[in-house]
Amino acid sequence: MARLTRSESQARTRADLLATARDLFLTDGYAVTSLEKVAETAGYSKGAVYSNFRGKKELCLEVLDLIHTTKFEEVAALVAADGDLDDLLGRIQGWAERTLGDVGWTMLEFEFIAACRHDPEVQAALASTLGMAHGMVLALVNSLTAATGIALPLPPEDAARSILSLGVGLGIQRAIDPDISARIVTDNLRALLHRGSPLPDSGASIGA
């Protein structure tokens, strides 16, 4: 096996630390997880952590970015898959049932937000992430309107914000009570489409 270059070795170390931190943050939470624990669990020195991350806040931000990227990719794949409207909404509901209310993810998000509420740099980074999430939902809304040929009864940006807010709130409730159904997400999408009006000269490819 060829020996890794210095840059390849550094990249592997960073990836190992990030994956380990993700697992520890999701299992134990932000406050309990120390950089020493991350280094020890990953099999590196604490110096290796500091040579890759400025500190615990930056490490957690990157962990959350990794989680968000994974979730965004999952939703994008749902939208891109073939099928009619019912198929799409079924895939979205299945994703919501599996994802919204994930205790580790949900609690990590809110514990980190609370712990860093006075840090403007972290708040700016979180606001950027929220903007990305809004953009993801907006892309979903635009895909639905284009595919069904139905214009929603409110601006797409507002529809995306309402759906995102619903998802966040539902995630918190499901973290407390997993028996709460995620069907409200797809029911809300159906209601928006039902209240909408046909787009002019629309060539819908998904039947409403």
CSV table of C-alpha atoms in Angstrom, one decimal:
chain,number,residue,atom,x,y,z
A,1,MET,CA,0.0,0.0,0.0
A,2,ALA,CA,1.4,3.4,-1.0
A,3,ARG,CA,2.3,5.7,1.9
A,4,LEU,CA,0.0,8.6,2.4
A,5,THR,CA,1.3,12.1,1.6
A,6,ARG,CA,1.3,14.7,4.3
A,7,SER,CA,-1.8,16.4,3.0
A,8,GLU,CA,-3.6,13.0,2.6
A,9,SER,CA,-2.6,12.1,6.2
A,10,GLN,CA,-3.9,15.4,7.5
A,11,ALA,CA,-7.1,15.0,5.6
A,12,ARG,CA,-7.6,11.5,7.1
A,13,THR,CA,-6.9,12.7,10.6
A,14,ARG,CA,-9.4,15.6,10.2
A,15,ALA,CA,-12.1,13.3,8.8
A,16,ASP,CA,-11.5,10.8,11.7
A,17,LEU,CA,-11.8,13.5,14.3
A,18,LEU,CA,-14.9,15.0,12.7
A,19,ALA,CA,-16.6,11.6,12.5
A,20,THR,CA,-15.7,10.8,16.1
A,21,ALA,CA,-16.9,14.2,17.3
A,22,ARG,CA,-20.2,13.7,15.4
A,23,ASP,CA,-20.8,10.4,17.2
A,24,LEU,CA,-20.0,11.8,20.6
A,25,PHE,CA,-22.0,15.0,20.2
A,26,LEU,CA,-25.0,13.0,19.1
A,27,THR,CA,-24.7,10.5,21.8
A,28,ASP,CA,-23.5,12.6,24.8
A,29,GLY,CA,-24.4,16.1,23.8
A,30,TYR,CA,-22.4,19.3,23.4
A,31,ALA,CA,-21.6,20.2,27.0
A,32,VAL,CA,-20.4,16.8,28.1
A,33,THR,CA,-18.2,16.1,25.0
A,34,SER,CA,-14.7,17.5,25.5
A,35,LEU,CA,-11.9,17.9,22.9
A,36,GLU,CA,-9.9,15.5,25.1
A,37,LYS,CA,-12.6,12.9,24.7
A,38,VAL,CA,-12.8,13.4,21.0
A,39,ALA,CA,-9.0,13.0,20.6
A,40,GLU,CA,-8.8,10.0,22.9
A,41,THR,CA,-11.8,8.2,21.2
A,42,ALA,CA,-10.4,8.9,17.8
A,43,GLY,CA,-6.9,7.7,18.8
A,44,TYR,CA,-5.1,11.0,18.4
A,45,SER,CA,-3.5,13.6,20.6
A,46,LYS,CA,-5.4,16.7,21.8
A,47,GLY,CA,-2.8,18.7,19.7
A,48,ALA,CA,-4.2,17.0,16.6
A,49,VAL,CA,-7.6,18.4,17.4
A,50,TYR,CA,-6.3,21.9,17.8
A,51,SER,CA,-4.2,21.7,14.6
A,52,ASN,CA,-7.5,21.0,12.7
A,53,PHE,CA,-10.1,23.0,14.6
A,54,ARG,CA,-9.8,26.3,16.5
A,55,GLY,CA,-11.9,24.9,19.3
A,56,LYS,CA,-15.0,23.1,20.4
A,57,LYS,CA,-17.4,25.6,18.9
A,58,GLU,CA,-15.9,25.4,15.5
A,59,LEU,CA,-15.8,21.6,15.7
A,60,CYS,CA,-19.5,21.4,16.6
A,61,LEU,CA,-20.3,23.8,13.7
A,62,GLU,CA,-18.6,21.5,11.3
A,63,VAL,CA,-20.4,18.5,12.7
A,64,LEU,CA,-23.7,20.2,12.3
A,65,ASP,CA,-22.7,21.3,8.7
A,66,LEU,CA,-21.9,17.6,8.0
A,67,ILE,CA,-25.3,16.5,9.3
A,68,HIS,CA,-27.1,19.2,7.4
A,69,THR,CA,-25.3,18.4,4.2
A,70,THR,CA,-26.4,14.8,4.5
A,71,LYS,CA,-30.0,15.8,5.1
A,72,PHE,CA,-30.0,18.2,2.2
A,73,GLU,CA,-28.7,15.5,-0.1
A,74,GLU,CA,-31.3,13.1,1.1
A,75,VAL,CA,-34.2,15.5,0.3
A,76,ALA,CA,-32.7,16.4,-3.1
A,77,ALA,CA,-32.6,12.7,-4.0
A,78,LEU,CA,-36.3,12.4,-2.9
A,79,VAL,CA,-37.3,15.2,-5.2
A,80,ALA,CA,-35.2,13.9,-8.2
A,81,ALA,CA,-36.6,10.4,-8.0
A,82,ASP,CA,-39.3,9.4,-10.6
A,83,GLY,CA,-43.0,9.1,-9.7
A,84,ASP,CA,-46.2,11.0,-9.4
A,85,LEU,CA,-47.2,13.5,-6.7
A,86,ASP,CA,-48.4,10.8,-4.3
A,87,ASP,CA,-45.1,9.0,-4.7
A,88,LEU,CA,-43.2,12.2,-4.0
A,89,LEU,CA,-45.3,13.1,-0.9
A,90,GLY,CA,-44.9,9.5,0.3
A,91,ARG,CA,-41.1,9.7,0.0
A,92,ILE,CA,-41.2,13.0,1.9
A,93,GLN,CA,-43.4,11.6,4.6
A,94,GLY,CA,-41.1,8.6,5.0
A,95,TRP,CA,-38.1,10.8,5.3
A,96,ALA,CA,-39.8,13.0,7.9
A,97,GLU,CA,-40.8,10.0,9.9
A,98,ARG,CA,-37.2,8.7,10.0
A,99,THR,CA,-35.6,12.1,10.5
A,100,LEU,CA,-37.7,14.7,12.3
A,101,GLY,CA,-37.4,14.1,16.0
A,102,ASP,CA,-34.1,12.3,15.9
A,103,VAL,CA,-33.2,12.9,19.6
A,104,GLY,CA,-29.4,13.2,19.2
A,105,TRP,CA,-29.6,15.6,16.3
A,106,THR,CA,-32.5,17.7,17.7
A,107,MET,CA,-31.1,18.1,21.1
A,108,LEU,CA,-27.6,18.8,19.8
A,109,GLU,CA,-28.9,21.6,17.7
A,110,PHE,CA,-30.8,23.3,20.6
A,111,GLU,CA,-28.1,22.7,23.2
A,112,PHE,CA,-25.5,24.3,20.9
A,113,ILE,CA,-27.8,27.2,20.1
A,114,ALA,CA,-28.4,27.9,23.8
A,115,ALA,CA,-24.7,27.5,24.7
A,116,CYS,CA,-23.6,29.9,22.0
A,117,ARG,CA,-26.4,32.4,22.0
A,118,HIS,CA,-24.1,35.3,22.9
A,119,ASP,CA,-21.4,34.4,20.3
A,120,PRO,CA,-22.0,36.6,17.2
A,121,GLU,CA,-19.7,34.5,15.0
A,122,VAL,CA,-21.6,31.3,15.8
A,123,GLN,CA,-24.9,33.0,15.4
A,124,ALA,CA,-23.9,34.2,12.0
A,125,ALA,CA,-22.9,30.7,11.0
A,126,LEU,CA,-26.1,29.2,12.3
A,127,ALA,CA,-28.1,31.9,10.4
A,128,SER,CA,-26.3,30.9,7.2
A,129,THR,CA,-27.2,27.3,7.8
A,130,LEU,CA,-30.8,28.3,8.4
A,131,GLY,CA,-30.7,30.1,5.1
A,132,MET,CA,-29.4,26.9,3.4
A,133,ALA,CA,-32.3,24.9,4.9
A,134,HIS,CA,-34.8,27.5,3.7
A,135,GLY,CA,-33.3,27.3,0.2
A,136,MET,CA,-33.6,23.5,0.2
A,137,VAL,CA,-37.3,23.7,1.2
A,138,LEU,CA,-37.8,26.5,-1.4
A,139,ALA,CA,-36.3,24.2,-4.1
A,140,LEU,CA,-38.8,21.5,-3.0
A,141,VAL,CA,-41.7,24.0,-3.2
A,142,ASN,CA,-40.6,25.2,-6.7
A,143,SER,CA,-40.3,21.6,-7.8
A,144,LEU,CA,-43.8,20.8,-6.7
A,145,THR,CA,-45.3,23.9,-8.4
A,146,ALA,CA,-43.5,23.2,-11.6
A,147,ALA,CA,-44.3,19.5,-11.6
A,148,THR,CA,-48.0,19.9,-10.7
A,149,GLY,CA,-48.6,23.2,-12.6
A,150,ILE,CA,-50.2,24.7,-9.5
A,151,ALA,CA,-49.3,28.1,-8.1
A,152,LEU,CA,-49.4,28.2,-4.3
A,153,PRO,CA,-51.8,30.6,-2.5
A,154,LEU,CA,-48.8,32.5,-1.0
A,155,PRO,CA,-45.3,33.4,-2.2
A,156,PRO,CA,-43.0,30.4,-2.6
A,157,GLU,CA,-40.5,32.0,-0.1
A,158,ASP,CA,-43.3,32.3,2.5
A,159,ALA,CA,-44.5,28.7,1.8
A,160,ALA,CA,-41.0,27.4,2.3
A,161,ARG,CA,-40.6,29.3,5.5
A,162,SER,CA,-43.9,27.9,6.9
A,163,ILE,CA,-42.9,24.4,6.0
A,164,LEU,CA,-39.5,24.7,7.5
A,165,SER,CA,-41.0,26.2,10.7
A,166,LEU,CA,-43.5,23.3,10.8
A,167,GLY,CA,-40.7,20.8,10.4
A,168,VAL,CA,-38.5,22.3,13.1
A,169,GLY,CA,-41.4,22.5,15.6
A,170,LEU,CA,-42.6,19.0,14.7
A,171,GLY,CA,-39.0,17.7,15.2
A,172,ILE,CA,-39.0,19.1,18.8
A,173,GLN,CA,-42.3,17.5,19.6
A,174,ARG,CA,-41.3,14.2,18.1
A,175,ALA,CA,-38.0,14.2,20.1
A,176,ILE,CA,-40.3,14.3,23.2
A,177,ASP,CA,-43.0,12.0,21.9
A,178,PRO,CA,-41.9,9.8,19.0
A,179,ASP,CA,-45.5,8.5,18.5
A,180,ILE,CA,-46.5,11.9,17.0
A,181,SER,CA,-46.9,11.3,13.3
A,182,ALA,CA,-44.9,13.3,10.7
A,183,ARG,CA,-47.9,13.2,8.3
A,184,ILE,CA,-48.7,16.8,9.1
A,185,VAL,CA,-45.8,17.8,6.8
A,186,THR,CA,-47.3,16.2,3.7
A,187,ASP,CA,-50.8,17.1,4.8
A,188,ASN,CA,-49.7,20.7,4.8
A,189,LEU,CA,-48.1,20.4,1.4
A,190,ARG,CA,-51.3,18.9,0.0
A,191,ALA,CA,-53.4,21.7,1.6
A,192,LEU,CA,-51.2,24.3,0.0
A,193,LEU,CA,-51.5,22.6,-3.4
A,194,HIS,CA,-55.3,22.2,-3.0
A,195,ARG,CA,-55.7,25.9,-2.3
A,196,GLY,CA,-53.5,26.9,-5.2
A,197,SER,CA,-54.5,27.8,-8.8
A,198,PRO,CA,-53.3,26.4,-12.1
A,199,LEU,CA,-50.2,28.1,-13.6
A,200,PRO,CA,-50.8,29.6,-17.0
A,201,ASP,CA,-49.8,27.3,-19.8
A,202,SER,CA,-48.4,24.8,-17.3
A,203,GLY,CA,-47.1,21.4,-18.5
A,204,ALA,CA,-47.3,19.5,-15.3
A,205,SER,CA,-45.6,16.2,-15.3
A,206,ILE,CA,-46.9,15.0,-11.9
A,207,GLY,CA,-50.6,14.6,-11.4
A,208,ALA,CA,-52.2,16.4,-8.5
